[in-house]
Amino acid sequence: MERYDIAIIGTGPAGVSAAITAKIRGRKILLIGNNKISDKVSKAHTIKNYPGFIDVTGKELSQAFNNHLKSLSIDITEDMVNAVYAMGKYFHIQGKKNNYEALTVILATGVDVTKPYAGEYENLGRGVSYCATCDAALYKEREAIVIGFNEEALSEAEFLAQTAKKVYYMPLYNKDKDINTLQAGKDSLKDNIDIIKGKPLSIERREDKMVLIMEDRELAADGIFVLRESMKPAQLVPGIKIEDNKVITDKSMASNIKGLYAAGDITGVPYQYVKAAGEGNVAALSAVGYLAALNRQ
């Protein structure tokens, strides 16, 4: 497997800034995220405090980020990372599409403000999963519930339906509008996918079944997939120190795990684009310095 010097997870201001700095410093980098850059940036109406840009729109700033990346021949690898494991001398990065390896990692995934469901963390790995494409083989001829927080979750549900006996798909994005659209186009979906409505409240394990408890009913299956747009750092990186759902870093943006850095909203307030970009720059410089020290050993 190809091993990179620096893997940067996230394509918001922090991730883009880190990628640019690391590339200029001559490092072999992997930038994982969304080709459209951050939704938080692209959907912003007006940004007034980003140096060099006066009253820039989010769409314009996103395009500027993309242009800068292209000018340095930096490609974005479209994937969602499910886990980052410190392996001693390198990091193993588990994505939904592929696995990757890097000597250092910079987390720039933003902040996940959604609260976990009661029973979600307690049953993680015991019937609750965050990656349908990763665990699809475990559900051959079995039933599963997929809770989708974005449109990409549907493709995971369809992939799961290739092996599972039954998939219950609950879209939580744009609520009734998207449910009605999906139901209207049900003929284009696999026969073993049912579109369901509801508001999830909690998850329980009862004997050999997982039960999703909603406001008006309960639904049992062999497993439940919770597919959010991003993962909380404690679930993403085993052993990383966090406080109030933010990664604890020093001034070099280093976490408690050697070789692993964090930048942007994931490190806490203020949630500002300019602050995120600055931290991304510092994190990349620190990672470059860390790699140089390794080479001297």
GROMACS .gro file of C-alpha atoms in nm:
model
  297
    1MET     CA    1   0.000   0.000   0.000
    2GLU     CA    2   0.124   0.347  -0.088
    3ARG     CA    3   0.236   0.540   0.220
    4TYR     CA    4   0.210   0.919   0.229
    5ASP     CA    5   0.410   1.166   0.434
    6ILE     CA    6   0.103   1.359   0.547
    7ALA     CA    7  -0.265   1.265   0.524
    8ILE     CA    8  -0.502   1.560   0.562
    9ILE     CA    9  -0.862   1.475   0.643
   10GLY     CA   10  -1.106   1.751   0.554
   11THR     CA   11  -1.135   2.006   0.274
   12GLY     CA   12  -1.246   2.315   0.462
   13PRO     CA   13  -1.016   2.615   0.518
   14ALA     CA   14  -0.798   2.422   0.765
   15GLY     CA   15  -0.752   2.120   0.538
   16VAL     CA   16  -0.692   2.326   0.224
   17SER     CA   17  -0.440   2.548   0.403
   18ALA     CA   18  -0.257   2.245   0.544
   19ALA     CA   19  -0.244   2.079   0.202
   20ILE     CA   20  -0.105   2.391   0.034
   21THR     CA   21   0.166   2.439   0.297
   22ALA     CA   22   0.268   2.072   0.303
   23LYS     CA   23   0.282   2.058  -0.078
   24ILE     CA   24   0.498   2.372  -0.097
   25ARG     CA   25   0.730   2.210   0.157
   26GLY     CA   26   0.777   1.921  -0.083
   27ARG     CA   27   0.590   1.654   0.108
   28LYS     CA   28   0.392   1.366  -0.041
   29ILE     CA   29   0.039   1.441   0.070
   30LEU     CA   30  -0.305   1.285   0.063
   31LEU     CA   31  -0.603   1.521   0.088
   32ILE     CA   32  -0.925   1.338   0.172
   33GLY     CA   33  -1.262   1.510   0.161
   34ASN     CA   34  -1.527   1.660  -0.062
   35ASN     CA   35  -1.438   1.788  -0.410
   36LYS     CA   36  -1.690   2.066  -0.356
   37ILE     CA   37  -1.485   2.188  -0.057
   38SER     CA   38  -1.671   2.247   0.271
   39ASP     CA   39  -2.049   2.297   0.259
   40LYS     CA   40  -2.008   2.537   0.549
   41VAL     CA   41  -1.791   2.756   0.327
   42SER     CA   42  -1.971   2.718  -0.006
   43LYS     CA   43  -2.311   2.800   0.144
   44ALA     CA   44  -2.195   3.108   0.333
   45HIS     CA   45  -2.370   3.426   0.217
   46THR     CA   46  -2.089   3.677   0.276
   47ILE     CA   47  -1.750   3.650   0.447
   48LYS     CA   48  -1.612   3.983   0.564
   49ASN     CA   49  -1.294   3.900   0.757
   50TYR     CA   50  -1.087   3.679   0.524
   51PRO     CA   51  -0.768   3.872   0.434
   52GLY     CA   52  -0.743   3.966   0.070
   53PHE     CA   53  -1.111   3.905  -0.001
   54ILE     CA   54  -1.362   4.188   0.052
   55ASP     CA   55  -1.721   4.074   0.109
   56VAL     CA   56  -1.650   3.744  -0.064
   57THR     CA   57  -1.929   3.490  -0.099
   58GLY     CA   58  -1.882   3.134   0.017
   59LYS     CA   59  -1.912   3.012  -0.341
   60GLU     CA   60  -1.636   3.249  -0.453
   61LEU     CA   61  -1.406   3.152  -0.167
   62SER     CA   62  -1.461   2.781  -0.237
   63GLN     CA   63  -1.370   2.838  -0.602
   64ALA     CA   64  -1.057   3.024  -0.496
   65PHE     CA   65  -0.960   2.730  -0.273
   66ASN     CA   66  -1.012   2.488  -0.561
   67ASN     CA   67  -0.810   2.704  -0.799
   68HIS     CA   68  -0.522   2.720  -0.552
   69LEU     CA   69  -0.521   2.342  -0.509
   70LYS     CA   70  -0.528   2.287  -0.885
   71SER     CA   71  -0.241   2.530  -0.937
   72LEU     CA   72  -0.027   2.305  -0.715
   73SER     CA   73  -0.161   1.982  -0.872
   74ILE     CA   74  -0.321   1.879  -0.543
   75ASP     CA   75  -0.602   1.631  -0.600
   76ILE     CA   76  -0.883   1.568  -0.355
   77THR     CA   77  -0.951   1.204  -0.279
   78GLU     CA   78  -1.327   1.181  -0.231
   79ASP     CA   79  -1.389   0.952   0.062
   80MET     CA   80  -1.522   0.959   0.417
   81VAL     CA   81  -1.286   0.841   0.689
   82ASN     CA   82  -1.433   0.607   0.949
   83ALA     CA   83  -1.128   0.551   1.165
   84VAL     CA   84  -0.765   0.653   1.211
   85TYR     CA   85  -0.541   0.404   1.390
   86ALA     CA   86  -0.196   0.487   1.527
   87MET     CA   87   0.021   0.190   1.431
   88GLY     CA   88   0.344   0.308   1.593
   89LYS     CA   89   0.555   0.428   1.300
   90TYR     CA   90   0.260   0.518   1.077
   91PHE     CA   91  -0.117   0.566   1.072
   92HIS     CA   92  -0.376   0.338   0.913
   93ILE     CA   93  -0.673   0.532   0.776
   94GLN     CA   94  -0.995   0.343   0.711
   95GLY     CA   95  -1.222   0.506   0.455
   96LYS     CA   96  -1.557   0.399   0.319
   97LYS     CA   97  -1.406   0.344  -0.025
   98ASN     CA   98  -1.042   0.257   0.047
   99ASN     CA   99  -0.777   0.227   0.316
  100TYR     CA  100  -0.470   0.451   0.332
  101GLU     CA  101  -0.141   0.484   0.519
  102ALA     CA  102   0.053   0.793   0.622
  103LEU     CA  103   0.341   0.884   0.850
  104THR     CA  104   0.148   1.178   0.993
  105VAL     CA  105  -0.217   1.286   0.996
  106ILE     CA  106  -0.386   1.625   1.020
  107LEU     CA  107  -0.750   1.619   1.130
  108ALA     CA  108  -0.947   1.905   0.976
  109THR     CA  109  -1.291   1.747   0.974
  110GLY     CA  110  -1.484   2.033   1.131
  111VAL     CA  111  -1.720   1.988   1.421
  112ASP     CA  112  -2.016   1.750   1.444
  113VAL     CA  113  -2.295   1.921   1.639
  114THR     CA  114  -2.539   1.629   1.626
  115LYS     CA  115  -2.595   1.444   1.950
  116PRO     CA  116  -2.557   1.065   1.959
  117TYR     CA  117  -2.870   0.863   2.014
  118ALA     CA  118  -2.909   0.703   2.354
  119GLY     CA  119  -2.754   0.358   2.327
  120GLU     CA  120  -2.557   0.442   2.010
  121TYR     CA  121  -2.207   0.446   2.157
  122GLU     CA  122  -2.280   0.158   2.394
  123ASN     CA  123  -2.368  -0.067   2.101
  124LEU     CA  124  -2.101   0.049   1.857
  125GLY     CA  125  -1.946  -0.267   1.712
  126ARG     CA  126  -2.226  -0.474   1.868
  127GLY     CA  127  -2.493  -0.401   1.607
  128VAL     CA  128  -2.434  -0.030   1.546
  129SER     CA  129  -2.197   0.077   1.266
  130TYR     CA  130  -2.096   0.397   1.088
  131CYS     CA  131  -2.007   0.239   0.752
  132ALA     CA  132  -2.252   0.031   0.547
  133THR     CA  133  -2.004  -0.038   0.267
  134CYS     CA  134  -1.745  -0.162   0.520
  135ASP     CA  135  -1.977  -0.404   0.700
  136ALA     CA  136  -2.214  -0.508   0.420
  137ALA     CA  137  -2.069  -0.861   0.406
  138LEU     CA  138  -2.179  -0.919   0.768
  139TYR     CA  139  -2.544  -0.872   0.671
  140LYS     CA  140  -2.588  -1.133   0.402
  141GLU     CA  141  -2.952  -1.248   0.413
  142ARG     CA  142  -3.010  -1.032   0.721
  143GLU     CA  143  -3.202  -0.711   0.791
  144ALA     CA  144  -3.057  -0.367   0.857
  145ILE     CA  145  -3.172  -0.012   0.927
  146VAL     CA  146  -2.985   0.278   0.766
  147ILE     CA  147  -3.027   0.628   0.913
  148GLY     CA  148  -2.898   0.874   0.654
  149PHE     CA  149  -2.800   1.232   0.731
  150ASN     CA  150  -2.709   1.321   0.370
  151GLU     CA  151  -2.784   1.208   0.016
  152GLU     CA  152  -2.469   0.993  -0.006
  153ALA     CA  153  -2.618   0.762   0.256
  154LEU     CA  154  -2.862   0.629  -0.005
  155SER     CA  155  -2.579   0.486  -0.214
  156GLU     CA  156  -2.453   0.303   0.095
  157ALA     CA  157  -2.801   0.167   0.159
  158GLU     CA  158  -2.819   0.043  -0.200
  159PHE     CA  159  -2.477  -0.122  -0.167
  160LEU     CA  160  -2.591  -0.290   0.154
  161ALA     CA  161  -2.910  -0.409  -0.019
  162GLN     CA  162  -2.701  -0.615  -0.261
  163THR     CA  163  -2.630  -0.865   0.018
  164ALA     CA  164  -2.888  -0.794   0.287
  165LYS     CA  165  -3.233  -0.950   0.281
  166LYS     CA  166  -3.401  -0.623   0.379
  167VAL     CA  167  -3.287  -0.262   0.424
  168TYR     CA  168  -3.499   0.003   0.596
  169TYR     CA  169  -3.377   0.346   0.485
  170MET     CA  170  -3.461   0.655   0.690
  171PRO     CA  171  -3.346   0.985   0.530
  172LEU     CA  172  -3.314   1.269   0.781
  173TYR     CA  173  -3.205   1.537   0.532
  174ASN     CA  174  -3.476   1.780   0.414
  175LYS     CA  175  -3.727   1.552   0.586
  176ASP     CA  176  -4.059   1.497   0.405
  177LYS     CA  177  -3.948   1.650   0.074
  178ASP     CA  178  -3.677   1.391   0.024
  179ILE     CA  179  -3.884   1.104   0.160
  180ASN     CA  180  -4.162   1.184  -0.088
  181THR     CA  181  -3.909   1.211  -0.372
  182LEU     CA  182  -3.756   0.876  -0.282
  183GLN     CA  183  -4.094   0.708  -0.252
  184ALA     CA  184  -4.199   0.851  -0.589
  185GLY     CA  185  -3.887   0.701  -0.743
  186LYS     CA  186  -3.912   0.371  -0.557
  187ASP     CA  187  -3.912   0.179  -0.886
  188SER     CA  188  -3.550   0.281  -0.938
  189LEU     CA  189  -3.446   0.138  -0.600
  190LYS     CA  190  -3.389  -0.225  -0.517
  191ASP     CA  191  -3.702  -0.415  -0.421
  192ASN     CA  192  -3.562  -0.495  -0.076
  193ILE     CA  193  -3.525  -0.127   0.026
  194ASP     CA  194  -3.812   0.029   0.219
  195ILE     CA  195  -3.821   0.407   0.272
  196ILE     CA  196  -3.944   0.485   0.623
  197LYS     CA  197  -4.041   0.798   0.811
  198GLY     CA  198  -3.979   0.866   1.175
  199LYS     CA  199  -3.777   1.049   1.437
  200PRO     CA  200  -3.513   0.828   1.600
  201LEU     CA  201  -3.490   0.861   1.977
  202SER     CA  202  -3.270   0.577   2.097
  203ILE     CA  203  -3.115   0.241   2.014
  204GLU     CA  204  -3.138  -0.076   2.220
  205ARG     CA  205  -3.008  -0.429   2.193
  206ARG     CA  206  -3.267  -0.693   2.278
  207GLU     CA  207  -3.136  -1.047   2.270
  208ASP     CA  208  -2.995  -1.088   1.917
  209LYS     CA  209  -3.175  -0.790   1.761
  210MET     CA  210  -3.110  -0.415   1.742
  211VAL     CA  211  -3.415  -0.199   1.804
  212LEU     CA  212  -3.458   0.157   1.681
  213ILE     CA  213  -3.699   0.341   1.907
  214MET     CA  214  -3.889   0.624   1.738
  215GLU     CA  215  -4.153   0.868   1.857
  216ASP     CA  216  -4.443   0.659   1.729
  217ARG     CA  217  -4.308   0.305   1.701
  218GLU     CA  218  -4.018   0.065   1.722
  219LEU     CA  219  -3.833  -0.115   1.442
  220ALA     CA  220  -3.614  -0.422   1.492
  221ALA     CA  221  -3.336  -0.548   1.266
  222ASP     CA  222  -3.003  -0.729   1.284
  223GLY     CA  223  -2.805  -0.404   1.267
  224ILE     CA  224  -2.836  -0.027   1.256
  225PHE     CA  225  -2.615   0.202   1.048
  226VAL     CA  226  -2.593   0.568   1.152
  227LEU     CA  227  -2.447   0.757   0.855
  228ARG     CA  228  -2.364   1.114   0.953
  229GLU     CA  229  -2.168   1.368   0.749
  230SER     CA  230  -1.880   1.353   0.995
  231MET     CA  231  -1.775   1.158   1.301
  232LYS     CA  232  -1.691   1.283   1.645
  233PRO     CA  233  -1.316   1.274   1.713
  234ALA     CA  234  -1.346   1.024   1.998
  235GLN     CA  235  -1.499   0.770   1.759
  236LEU     CA  236  -1.270   0.865   1.471
  237VAL     CA  237  -0.936   0.824   1.651
  238PRO     CA  238  -0.911   0.575   1.939
  239GLY     CA  239  -0.712   0.721   2.228
  240ILE     CA  240  -0.725   1.085   2.124
  241LYS     CA  241  -0.778   1.333   2.408
  242ILE     CA  242  -1.086   1.550   2.377
  243GLU     CA  243  -1.275   1.797   2.592
  244ASP     CA  244  -1.630   1.911   2.518
  245ASN     CA  245  -1.611   1.733   2.181
  246LYS     CA  246  -1.299   1.924   2.069
  247VAL     CA  247  -0.950   1.785   2.020
  248ILE     CA  248  -0.697   1.908   2.274
  249THR     CA  249  -0.386   2.044   2.103
  250ASP     CA  250  -0.079   2.247   2.195
  251LYS     CA  251   0.038   2.558   2.009
  252SER     CA  252   0.189   2.341   1.734
  253MET     CA  253  -0.159   2.187   1.681
  254ALA     CA  254  -0.023   1.851   1.804
  255SER     CA  255  -0.260   1.614   1.979
  256ASN     CA  256  -0.162   1.368   2.251
  257ILE     CA  257  -0.082   1.109   1.979
  258LYS     CA  258   0.261   1.155   1.824
  259GLY     CA  259   0.240   1.250   1.459
  260LEU     CA  260  -0.129   1.341   1.474
  261TYR     CA  261  -0.236   1.706   1.449
  262ALA     CA  262  -0.572   1.885   1.443
  263ALA     CA  263  -0.681   2.219   1.298
  264GLY     CA  264  -0.994   2.423   1.244
  265ASP     CA  265  -1.334   2.390   1.409
  266ILE     CA  266  -1.239   2.049   1.550
  267THR     CA  267  -1.010   2.228   1.799
  268GLY     CA  268  -1.288   2.453   1.930
  269VAL     CA  269  -1.402   2.813   1.911
  270PRO     CA  270  -1.388   3.059   1.750
  271TYR     CA  271  -1.546   2.893   1.446
  272GLN     CA  272  -1.390   3.130   1.193
  273TYR     CA  273  -1.254   3.053   0.845
  274VAL     CA  274  -0.945   3.267   0.898
  275LYS     CA  275  -0.865   3.097   1.229
  276ALA     CA  276  -0.907   2.754   1.067
  277ALA     CA  277  -0.674   2.842   0.778
  278GLY     CA  278  -0.409   2.967   1.020
  279GLU     CA  279  -0.425   2.649   1.226
  280GLY     CA  280  -0.402   2.439   0.911
  281ASN     CA  281  -0.083   2.620   0.818
  282VAL     CA  282   0.067   2.564   1.165
  283ALA     CA  283  -0.035   2.197   1.168
  284ALA     CA  284   0.131   2.136   0.831
  285LEU     CA  285   0.453   2.308   0.936
  286SER     CA  286   0.456   2.102   1.256
  287ALA     CA  287   0.401   1.779   1.062
  288VAL     CA  288   0.684   1.870   0.825
  289GLY     CA  289   0.912   1.937   1.125
  290TYR     CA  290   0.809   1.607   1.284
  291LEU     CA  291   0.897   1.419   0.965
  292ALA     CA  292   1.234   1.594   0.942
  293ALA     CA  293   1.311   1.487   1.299
  294LEU     CA  294   1.222   1.127   1.213
  295ASN     CA  295   1.465   1.133   0.921
  296ARG     CA  296   1.745   1.250   1.152
  297GLN     CA  297   1.698   0.956   1.388
   0.00000   0.00000   0.00000
